[in-house]
Each structure stands twice: as C-alpha cells, then as structure tokens.
PDB file of C-alpha atoms in Angstrom:
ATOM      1  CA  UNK A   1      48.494 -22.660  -5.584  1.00 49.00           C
ATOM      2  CA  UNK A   2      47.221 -23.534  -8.779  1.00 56.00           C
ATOM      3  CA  UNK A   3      43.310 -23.318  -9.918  1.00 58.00           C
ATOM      4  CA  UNK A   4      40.886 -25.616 -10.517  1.00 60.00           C
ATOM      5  CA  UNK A   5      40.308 -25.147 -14.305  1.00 55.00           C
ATOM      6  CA  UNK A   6      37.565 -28.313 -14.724  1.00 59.00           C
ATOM      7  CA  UNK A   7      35.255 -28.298 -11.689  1.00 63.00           C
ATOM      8  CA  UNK A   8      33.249 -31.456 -12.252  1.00 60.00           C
ATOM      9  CA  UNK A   9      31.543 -32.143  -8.691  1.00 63.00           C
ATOM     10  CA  UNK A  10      27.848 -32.840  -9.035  1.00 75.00           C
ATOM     11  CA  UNK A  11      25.040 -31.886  -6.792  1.00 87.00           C
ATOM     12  CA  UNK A  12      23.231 -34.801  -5.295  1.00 89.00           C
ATOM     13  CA  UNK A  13      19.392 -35.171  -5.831  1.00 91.00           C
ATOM     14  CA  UNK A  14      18.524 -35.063  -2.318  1.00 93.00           C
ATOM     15  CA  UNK A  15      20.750 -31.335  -1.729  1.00 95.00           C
ATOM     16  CA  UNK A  16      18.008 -30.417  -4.236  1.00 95.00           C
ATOM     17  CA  UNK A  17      15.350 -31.080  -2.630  1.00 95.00           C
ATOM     18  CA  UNK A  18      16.594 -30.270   0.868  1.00 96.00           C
ATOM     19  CA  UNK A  19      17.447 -26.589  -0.127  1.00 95.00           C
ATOM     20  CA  UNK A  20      14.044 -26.665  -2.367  1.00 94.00           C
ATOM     21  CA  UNK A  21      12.382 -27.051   1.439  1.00 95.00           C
ATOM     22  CA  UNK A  22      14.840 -24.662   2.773  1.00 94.00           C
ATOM     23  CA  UNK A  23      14.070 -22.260   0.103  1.00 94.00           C
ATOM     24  CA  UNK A  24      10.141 -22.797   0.903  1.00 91.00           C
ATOM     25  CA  UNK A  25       9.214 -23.724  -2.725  1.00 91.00           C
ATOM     26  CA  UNK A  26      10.673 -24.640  -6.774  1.00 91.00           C
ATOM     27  CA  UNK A  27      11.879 -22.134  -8.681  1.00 90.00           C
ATOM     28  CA  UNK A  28      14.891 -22.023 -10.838  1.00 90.00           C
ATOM     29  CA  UNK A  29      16.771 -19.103  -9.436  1.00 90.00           C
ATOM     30  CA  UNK A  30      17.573 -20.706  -6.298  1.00 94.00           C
ATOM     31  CA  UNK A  31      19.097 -23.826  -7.748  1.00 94.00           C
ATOM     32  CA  UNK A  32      21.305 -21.311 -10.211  1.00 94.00           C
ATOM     33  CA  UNK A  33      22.638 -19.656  -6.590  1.00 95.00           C
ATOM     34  CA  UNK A  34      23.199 -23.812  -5.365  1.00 96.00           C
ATOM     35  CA  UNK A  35      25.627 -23.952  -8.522  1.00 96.00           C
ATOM     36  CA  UNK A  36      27.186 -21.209  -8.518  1.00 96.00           C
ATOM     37  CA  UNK A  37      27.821 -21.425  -4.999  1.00 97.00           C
ATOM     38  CA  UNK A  38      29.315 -25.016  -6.036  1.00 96.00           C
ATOM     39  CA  UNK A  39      30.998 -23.853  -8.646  1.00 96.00           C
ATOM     40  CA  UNK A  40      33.062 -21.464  -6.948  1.00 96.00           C
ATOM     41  CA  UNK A  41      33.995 -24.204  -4.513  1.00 96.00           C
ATOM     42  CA  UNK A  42      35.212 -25.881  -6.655  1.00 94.00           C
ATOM     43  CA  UNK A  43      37.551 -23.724  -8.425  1.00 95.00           C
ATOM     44  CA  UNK A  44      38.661 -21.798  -5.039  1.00 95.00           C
ATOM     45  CA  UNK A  45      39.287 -26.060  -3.498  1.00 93.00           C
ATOM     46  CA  UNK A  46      37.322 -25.662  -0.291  1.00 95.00           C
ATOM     47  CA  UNK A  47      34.659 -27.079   1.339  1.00 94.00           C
ATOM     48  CA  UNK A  48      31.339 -25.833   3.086  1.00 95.00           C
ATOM     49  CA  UNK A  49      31.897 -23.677   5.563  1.00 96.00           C
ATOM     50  CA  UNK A  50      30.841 -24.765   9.152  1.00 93.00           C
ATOM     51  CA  UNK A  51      31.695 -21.230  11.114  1.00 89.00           C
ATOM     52  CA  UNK A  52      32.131 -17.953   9.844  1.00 82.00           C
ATOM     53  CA  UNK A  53      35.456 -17.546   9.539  1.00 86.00           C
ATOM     54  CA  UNK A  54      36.692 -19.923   6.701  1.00 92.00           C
ATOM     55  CA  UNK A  55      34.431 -18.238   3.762  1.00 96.00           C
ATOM     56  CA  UNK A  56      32.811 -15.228   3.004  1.00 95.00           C
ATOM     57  CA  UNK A  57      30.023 -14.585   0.266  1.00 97.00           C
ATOM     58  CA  UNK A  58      28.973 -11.501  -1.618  1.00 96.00           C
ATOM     59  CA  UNK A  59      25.450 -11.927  -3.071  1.00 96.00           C
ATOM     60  CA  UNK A  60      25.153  -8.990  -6.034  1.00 94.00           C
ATOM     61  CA  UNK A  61      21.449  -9.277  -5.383  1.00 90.00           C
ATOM     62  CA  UNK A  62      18.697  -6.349  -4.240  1.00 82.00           C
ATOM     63  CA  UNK A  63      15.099  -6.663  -2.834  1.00 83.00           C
ATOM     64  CA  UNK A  64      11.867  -7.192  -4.466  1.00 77.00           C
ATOM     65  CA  UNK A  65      12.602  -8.758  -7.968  1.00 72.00           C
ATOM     66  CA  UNK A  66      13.434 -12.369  -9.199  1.00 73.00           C
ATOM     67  CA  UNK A  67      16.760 -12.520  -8.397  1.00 75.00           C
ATOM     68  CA  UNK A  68      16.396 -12.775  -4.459  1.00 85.00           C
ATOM     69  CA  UNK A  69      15.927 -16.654  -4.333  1.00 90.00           C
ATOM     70  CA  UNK A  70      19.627 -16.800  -6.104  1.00 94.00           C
ATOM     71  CA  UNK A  71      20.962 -15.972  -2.395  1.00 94.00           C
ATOM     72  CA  UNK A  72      19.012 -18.662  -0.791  1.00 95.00           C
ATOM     73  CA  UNK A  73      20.493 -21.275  -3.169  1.00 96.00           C
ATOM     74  CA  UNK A  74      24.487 -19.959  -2.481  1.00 97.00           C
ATOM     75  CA  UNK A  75      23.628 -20.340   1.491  1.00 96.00           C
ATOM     76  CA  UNK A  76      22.570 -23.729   0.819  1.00 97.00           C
ATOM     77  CA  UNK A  77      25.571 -24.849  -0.968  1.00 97.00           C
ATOM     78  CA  UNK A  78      28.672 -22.731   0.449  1.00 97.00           C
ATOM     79  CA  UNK A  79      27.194 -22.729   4.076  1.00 96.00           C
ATOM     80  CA  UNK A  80      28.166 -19.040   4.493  1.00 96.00           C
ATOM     81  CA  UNK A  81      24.661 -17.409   5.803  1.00 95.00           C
ATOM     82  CA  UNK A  82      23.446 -14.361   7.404  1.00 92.00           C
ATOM     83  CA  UNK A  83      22.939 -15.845  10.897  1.00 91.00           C
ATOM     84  CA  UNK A  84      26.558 -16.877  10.556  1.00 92.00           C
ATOM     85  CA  UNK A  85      27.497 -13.560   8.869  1.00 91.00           C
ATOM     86  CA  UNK A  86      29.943 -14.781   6.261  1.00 93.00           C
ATOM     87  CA  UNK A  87      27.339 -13.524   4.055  1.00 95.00           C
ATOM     88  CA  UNK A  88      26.650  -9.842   2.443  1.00 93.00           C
ATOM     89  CA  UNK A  89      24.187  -8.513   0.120  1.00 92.00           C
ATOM     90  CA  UNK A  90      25.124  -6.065  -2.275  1.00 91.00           C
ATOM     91  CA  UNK A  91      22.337  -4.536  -3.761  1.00 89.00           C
ATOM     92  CA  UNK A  92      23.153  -4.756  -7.549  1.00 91.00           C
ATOM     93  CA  UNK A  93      19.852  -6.293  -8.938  1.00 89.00           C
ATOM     94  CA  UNK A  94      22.343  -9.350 -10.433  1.00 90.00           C
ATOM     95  CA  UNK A  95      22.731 -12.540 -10.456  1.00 90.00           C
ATOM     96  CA  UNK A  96      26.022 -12.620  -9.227  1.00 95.00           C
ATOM     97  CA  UNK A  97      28.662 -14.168  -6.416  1.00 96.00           C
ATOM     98  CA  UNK A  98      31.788 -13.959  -4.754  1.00 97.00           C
ATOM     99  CA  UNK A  99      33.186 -16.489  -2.868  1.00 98.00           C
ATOM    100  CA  UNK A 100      36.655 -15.454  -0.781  1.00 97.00           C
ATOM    101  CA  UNK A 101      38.976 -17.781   0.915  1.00 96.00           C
ATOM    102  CA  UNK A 102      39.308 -16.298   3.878  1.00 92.00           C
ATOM    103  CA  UNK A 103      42.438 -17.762   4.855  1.00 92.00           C
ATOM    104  CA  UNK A 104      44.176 -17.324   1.585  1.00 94.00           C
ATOM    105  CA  UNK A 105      42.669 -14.261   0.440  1.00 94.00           C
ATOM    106  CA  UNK A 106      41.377 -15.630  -3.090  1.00 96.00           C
ATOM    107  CA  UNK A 107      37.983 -15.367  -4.602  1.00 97.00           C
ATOM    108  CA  UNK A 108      36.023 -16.755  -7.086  1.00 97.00           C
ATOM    109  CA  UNK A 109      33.678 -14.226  -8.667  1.00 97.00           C
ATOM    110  CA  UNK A 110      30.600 -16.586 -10.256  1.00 97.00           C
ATOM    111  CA  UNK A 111      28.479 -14.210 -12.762  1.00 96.00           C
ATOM    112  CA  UNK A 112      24.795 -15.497 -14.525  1.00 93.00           C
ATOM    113  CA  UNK A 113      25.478 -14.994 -18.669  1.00 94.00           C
ATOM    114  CA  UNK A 114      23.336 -12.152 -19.954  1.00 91.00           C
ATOM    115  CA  UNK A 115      22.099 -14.356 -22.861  1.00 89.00           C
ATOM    116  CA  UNK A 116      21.285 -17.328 -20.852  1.00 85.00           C
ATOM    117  CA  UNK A 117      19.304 -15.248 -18.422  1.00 84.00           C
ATOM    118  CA  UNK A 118      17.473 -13.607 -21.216  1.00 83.00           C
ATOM    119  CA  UNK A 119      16.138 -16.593 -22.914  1.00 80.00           C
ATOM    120  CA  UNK A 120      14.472 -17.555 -19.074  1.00 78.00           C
ATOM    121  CA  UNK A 121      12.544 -14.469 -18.752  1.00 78.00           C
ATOM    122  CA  UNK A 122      10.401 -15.032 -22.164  1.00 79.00           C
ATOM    123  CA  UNK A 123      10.189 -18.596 -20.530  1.00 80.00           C
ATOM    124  CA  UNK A 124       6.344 -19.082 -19.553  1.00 82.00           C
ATOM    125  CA  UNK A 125       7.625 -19.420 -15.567  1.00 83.00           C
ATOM    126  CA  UNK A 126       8.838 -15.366 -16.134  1.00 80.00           C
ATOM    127  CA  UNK A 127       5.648 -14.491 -17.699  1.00 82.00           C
ATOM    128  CA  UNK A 128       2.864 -16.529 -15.142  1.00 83.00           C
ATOM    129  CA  UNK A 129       5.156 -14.606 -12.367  1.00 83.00           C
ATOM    130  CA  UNK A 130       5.102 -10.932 -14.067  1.00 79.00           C
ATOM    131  CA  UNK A 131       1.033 -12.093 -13.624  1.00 84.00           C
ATOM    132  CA  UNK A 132       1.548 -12.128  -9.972  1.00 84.00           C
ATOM    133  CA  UNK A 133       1.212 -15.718  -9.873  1.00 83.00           C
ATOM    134  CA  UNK A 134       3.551 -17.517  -7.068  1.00 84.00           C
ATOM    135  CA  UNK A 135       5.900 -19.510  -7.452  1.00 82.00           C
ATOM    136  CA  UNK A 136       4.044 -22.685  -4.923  1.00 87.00           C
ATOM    137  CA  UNK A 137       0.852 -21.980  -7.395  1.00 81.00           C
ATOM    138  CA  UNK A 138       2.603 -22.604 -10.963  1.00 84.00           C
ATOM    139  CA  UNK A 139       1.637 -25.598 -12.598  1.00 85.00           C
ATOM    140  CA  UNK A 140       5.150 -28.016 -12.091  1.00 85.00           C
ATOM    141  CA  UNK A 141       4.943 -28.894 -15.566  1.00 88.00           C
ATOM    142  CA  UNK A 142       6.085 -25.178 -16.317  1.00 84.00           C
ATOM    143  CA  UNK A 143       8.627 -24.957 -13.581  1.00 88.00           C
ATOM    144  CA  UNK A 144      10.178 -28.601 -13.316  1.00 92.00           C
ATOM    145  CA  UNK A 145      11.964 -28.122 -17.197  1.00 90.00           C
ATOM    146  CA  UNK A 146      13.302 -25.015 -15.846  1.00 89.00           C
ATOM    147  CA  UNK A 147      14.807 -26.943 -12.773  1.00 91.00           C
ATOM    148  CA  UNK A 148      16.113 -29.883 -14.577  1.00 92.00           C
ATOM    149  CA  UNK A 149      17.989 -27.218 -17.401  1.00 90.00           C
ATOM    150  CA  UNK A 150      19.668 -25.194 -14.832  1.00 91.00           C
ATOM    151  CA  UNK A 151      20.988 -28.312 -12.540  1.00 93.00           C
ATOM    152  CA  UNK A 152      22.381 -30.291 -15.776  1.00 92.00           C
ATOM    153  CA  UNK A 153      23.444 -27.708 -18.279  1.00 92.00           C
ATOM    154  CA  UNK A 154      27.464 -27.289 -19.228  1.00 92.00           C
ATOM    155  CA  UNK A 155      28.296 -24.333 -16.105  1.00 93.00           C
ATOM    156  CA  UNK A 156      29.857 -22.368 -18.973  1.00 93.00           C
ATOM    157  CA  UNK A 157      26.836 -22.025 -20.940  1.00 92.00           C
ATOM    158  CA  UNK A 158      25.261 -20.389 -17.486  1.00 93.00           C
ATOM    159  CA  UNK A 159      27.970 -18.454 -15.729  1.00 95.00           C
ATOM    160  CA  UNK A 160      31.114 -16.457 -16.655  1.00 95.00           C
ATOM    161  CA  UNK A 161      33.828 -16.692 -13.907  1.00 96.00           C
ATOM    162  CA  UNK A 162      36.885 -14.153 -12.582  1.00 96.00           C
ATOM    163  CA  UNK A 163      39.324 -14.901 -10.217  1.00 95.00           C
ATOM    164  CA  UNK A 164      41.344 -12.978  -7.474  1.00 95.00           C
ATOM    165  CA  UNK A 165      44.697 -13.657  -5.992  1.00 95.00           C
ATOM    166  CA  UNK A 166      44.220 -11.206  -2.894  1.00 93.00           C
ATOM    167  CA  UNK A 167      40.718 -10.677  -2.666  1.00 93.00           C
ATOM    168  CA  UNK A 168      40.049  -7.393   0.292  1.00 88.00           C
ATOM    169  CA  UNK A 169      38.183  -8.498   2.788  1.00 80.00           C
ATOM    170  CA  UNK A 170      38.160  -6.515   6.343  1.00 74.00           C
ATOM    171  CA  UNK A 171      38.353  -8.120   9.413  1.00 73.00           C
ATOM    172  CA  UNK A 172      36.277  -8.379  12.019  1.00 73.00           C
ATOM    173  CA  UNK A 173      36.248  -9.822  15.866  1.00 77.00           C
ATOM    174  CA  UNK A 174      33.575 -11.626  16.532  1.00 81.00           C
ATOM    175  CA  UNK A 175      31.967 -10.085  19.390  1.00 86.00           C
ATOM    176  CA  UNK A 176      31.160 -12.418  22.616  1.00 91.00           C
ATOM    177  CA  UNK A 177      30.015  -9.833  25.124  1.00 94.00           C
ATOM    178  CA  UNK A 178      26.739  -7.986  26.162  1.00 95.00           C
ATOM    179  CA  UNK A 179      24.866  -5.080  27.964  1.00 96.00           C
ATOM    180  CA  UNK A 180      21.777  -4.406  29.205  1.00 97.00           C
ATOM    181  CA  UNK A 181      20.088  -1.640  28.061  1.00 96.00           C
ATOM    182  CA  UNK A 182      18.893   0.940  30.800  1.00 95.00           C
ATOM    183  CA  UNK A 183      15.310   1.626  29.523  1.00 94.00           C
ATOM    184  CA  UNK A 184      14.004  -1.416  27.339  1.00 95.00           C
ATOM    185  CA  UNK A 185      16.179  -4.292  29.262  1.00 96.00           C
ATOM    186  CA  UNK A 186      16.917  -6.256  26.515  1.00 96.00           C
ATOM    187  CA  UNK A 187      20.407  -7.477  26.464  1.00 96.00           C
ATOM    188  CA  UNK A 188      22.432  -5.513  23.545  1.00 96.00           C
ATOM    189  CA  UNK A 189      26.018  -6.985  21.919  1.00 95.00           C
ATOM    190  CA  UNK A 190      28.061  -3.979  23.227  1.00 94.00           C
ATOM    191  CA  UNK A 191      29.757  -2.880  20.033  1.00 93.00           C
ATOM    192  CA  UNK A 192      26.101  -1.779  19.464  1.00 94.00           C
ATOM    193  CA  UNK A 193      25.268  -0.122  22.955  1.00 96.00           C
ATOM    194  CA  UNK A 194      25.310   3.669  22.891  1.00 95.00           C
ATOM    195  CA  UNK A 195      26.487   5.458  26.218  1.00 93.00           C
ATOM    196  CA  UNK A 196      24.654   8.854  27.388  1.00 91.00           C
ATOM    197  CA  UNK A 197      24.944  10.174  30.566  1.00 90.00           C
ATOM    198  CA  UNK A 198      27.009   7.293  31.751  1.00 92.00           C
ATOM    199  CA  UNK A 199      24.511   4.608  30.947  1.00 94.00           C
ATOM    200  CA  UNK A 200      24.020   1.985  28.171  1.00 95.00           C
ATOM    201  CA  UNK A 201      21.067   1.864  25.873  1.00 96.00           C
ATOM    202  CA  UNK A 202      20.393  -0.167  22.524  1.00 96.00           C
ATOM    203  CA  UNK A 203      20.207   1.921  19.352  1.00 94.00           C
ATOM    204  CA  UNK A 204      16.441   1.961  19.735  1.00 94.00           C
ATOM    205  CA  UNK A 205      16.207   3.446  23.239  1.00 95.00           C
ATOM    206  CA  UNK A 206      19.125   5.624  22.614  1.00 95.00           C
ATOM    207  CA  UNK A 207      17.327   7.010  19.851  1.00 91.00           C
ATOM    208  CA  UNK A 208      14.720   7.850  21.684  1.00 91.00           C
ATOM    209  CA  UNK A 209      16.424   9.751  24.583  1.00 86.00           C
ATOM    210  CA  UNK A 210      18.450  11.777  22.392  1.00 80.00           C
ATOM    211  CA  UNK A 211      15.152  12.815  20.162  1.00 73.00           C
ATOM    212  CA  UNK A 212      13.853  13.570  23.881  1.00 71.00           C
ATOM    213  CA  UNK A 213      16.462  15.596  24.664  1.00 60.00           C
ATOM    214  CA  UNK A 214      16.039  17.724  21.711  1.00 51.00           C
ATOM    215  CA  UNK A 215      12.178  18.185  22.390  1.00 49.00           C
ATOM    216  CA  UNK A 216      12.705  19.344  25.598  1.00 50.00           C
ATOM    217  CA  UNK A 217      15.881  21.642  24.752  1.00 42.00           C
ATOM    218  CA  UNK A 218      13.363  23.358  21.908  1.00 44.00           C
ATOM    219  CA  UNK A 219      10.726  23.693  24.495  1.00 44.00           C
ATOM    220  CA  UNK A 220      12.975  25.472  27.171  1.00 49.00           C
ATOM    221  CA  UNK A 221      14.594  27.622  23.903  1.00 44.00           C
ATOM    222  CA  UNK A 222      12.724  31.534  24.525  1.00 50.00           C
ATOM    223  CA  UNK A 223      10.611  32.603  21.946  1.00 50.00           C
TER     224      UNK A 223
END
C-alpha cells in the first residue's frame, strides 16, 4: 500500500468551532493537535475512528505546561479518546503524535517544527499566558491571528512527519466483566480486582487491608 504523499483535506469551519467548545475555550494549541490529527489521517488513508479498535494515538505531551490542549485537538479530529482508550499520553513535554493503523500496523508520526513553535512563544498570546492570564480572558484580537495562522498555513511549514511500516502496538481484550468489591461495594472490572483471603476487593480497599494487615502483624511482633 502506497502513501499518501499530498494530503489536501481541509477542516470545516464548524469542526472548529465544535472542538473550540469541546476544548472549553480558543487557543492555538488545540487546533495544531486538530491538524495534526488530520494530517496523519490523511497520509495513513483512514477515517475517524468510531470504537477503539481501528486507531490508536500516542500524545508526546506531559501535565501542566502549554502543550496539554494539543491532545484535546487530536481527540477531536482522529476520534481516538481516553474514554475509548485508543488514546495514550506519553509524557514528553512535545508537541507530538502518532497515529497507528491498527489493522495494518502503520503509523504516522506527526511532529510540531522547532522553529515554527519558537516564533509562537515570543507571540504576545505566550507572553499574556506566562502572566497567568487565561486563555477565556485574552483579548480575541491577540488570540484569533494565532487561530487563523495555524488552521491555514502550508502543514509543512508546521509539522515534520515519519512513517512506519509495522508500527508495535500490544494487544489488548477489551474487558466486559465485573466484581463487586467485598468492603466498598462498588462494582470493579475484574482484571483490576485483587483477591485476599478468597475475596475480591478494588485496588483501593485492597490497599487498605493489606496496610492493615501489616499494622496489626507489627503490633503482635515482641519487643
């Protein structure tokens, strides 16, 4: 199977502004994640995903700093997401993603350009944020530019891209059965029940008995 060496698909105005309220407000690194996730789409051939088992995503993202909303934007356009769990976070602090095939084994690997991303963050939108300004408060005159630059700019000037033939991705049953743990009584997926004593318990409650158990054992120990 050959690739797709010209992806030209566009993203409609109205995806924009429905993963803009997904998202919860405008910024520009979520609509970078919406065309990236398009992007490799388009060069792996496949559509959205509607389950979990026809893509996976790897977000190259961490926690607390401006590259989070990135994710949001790839969940929006490849329909891989964490409640669906075709989606993992690998925290790299990047702007990075990699879209796999799972039924052909061959990824797209969708990378931000270093140079692109440092002209942004002497952008004013950078700055008013390093201020601890919010996003929702920003004036739109400083954010919509940003917006309209990153949805309508040549993808090669914003992203470098490497492909895989056979792509490793593990595989995993879906689990479709359930327990009920002995002590709390909340209903556990039983891959994730823990047995002592010949009853169930969630990781929580299990926890909990077996730091019990050690109390007591210390207690009873002679001095």
């Amino acid at each position: 199977m050959e690739w797709k060496h010209d992806p030209s698909s566009s993203i409609a105005a109205d995806e924009l502004t429905n993963s803009q309220f997904f998202h919860g407000h405008k910024c520009p690194a979520m609509p970078q994640g919406l065309r990236a996730g398009h992007l490799a789409m388009d060069l792996l051939g496949v559509e959205r995903a509607r389950g979990g088992g026809e893509l996976q995503a790897i977000v190259e993202i961490g926690d607390h700093h401006f590259s989070g909303c990135f994710a949001d934007g790839v969940q929006f356009a490849t329909g891989c997401t964490f409640g669906k769990g075709n989606i993992h976070k690998e925290p790299l602090g990047k702007f990075a993603l990699t879209l796999v095939d799972a039924k052909t084994s061959r990824a797209v690997r969708v990378s931000a350009r270093y140079e692109r991303m440092s002209q942004c963050l002497a952008m004013p939108f950078f700055t008013e944020r390093q201020r601890g300004v919010p996003p929702f408060a920003l004036d739109p005159e400083v954010v919509e530019p940003l917006i309209a630059d990153v949805m309508t700019r040549p993808w090669p000037e914003m992203f470098t891209v490497a492909t895989f033939e056979q792509y490793p991705l593990p595989s995993v049953a879906e689990a479709f059965t359930a327990v009920q743990c002995t002590d709390c009584g909340e209903m556990v997926v039983t891959p994730y029940a823990r047995e002592l004593d010949g009853h169930r318990y969630c990781a929580t409650c299990f926890g909990a008995r077996a730091f019990r158990g050690r109390s007591e054992t210390q207690a009873e120990r002679p001095r």
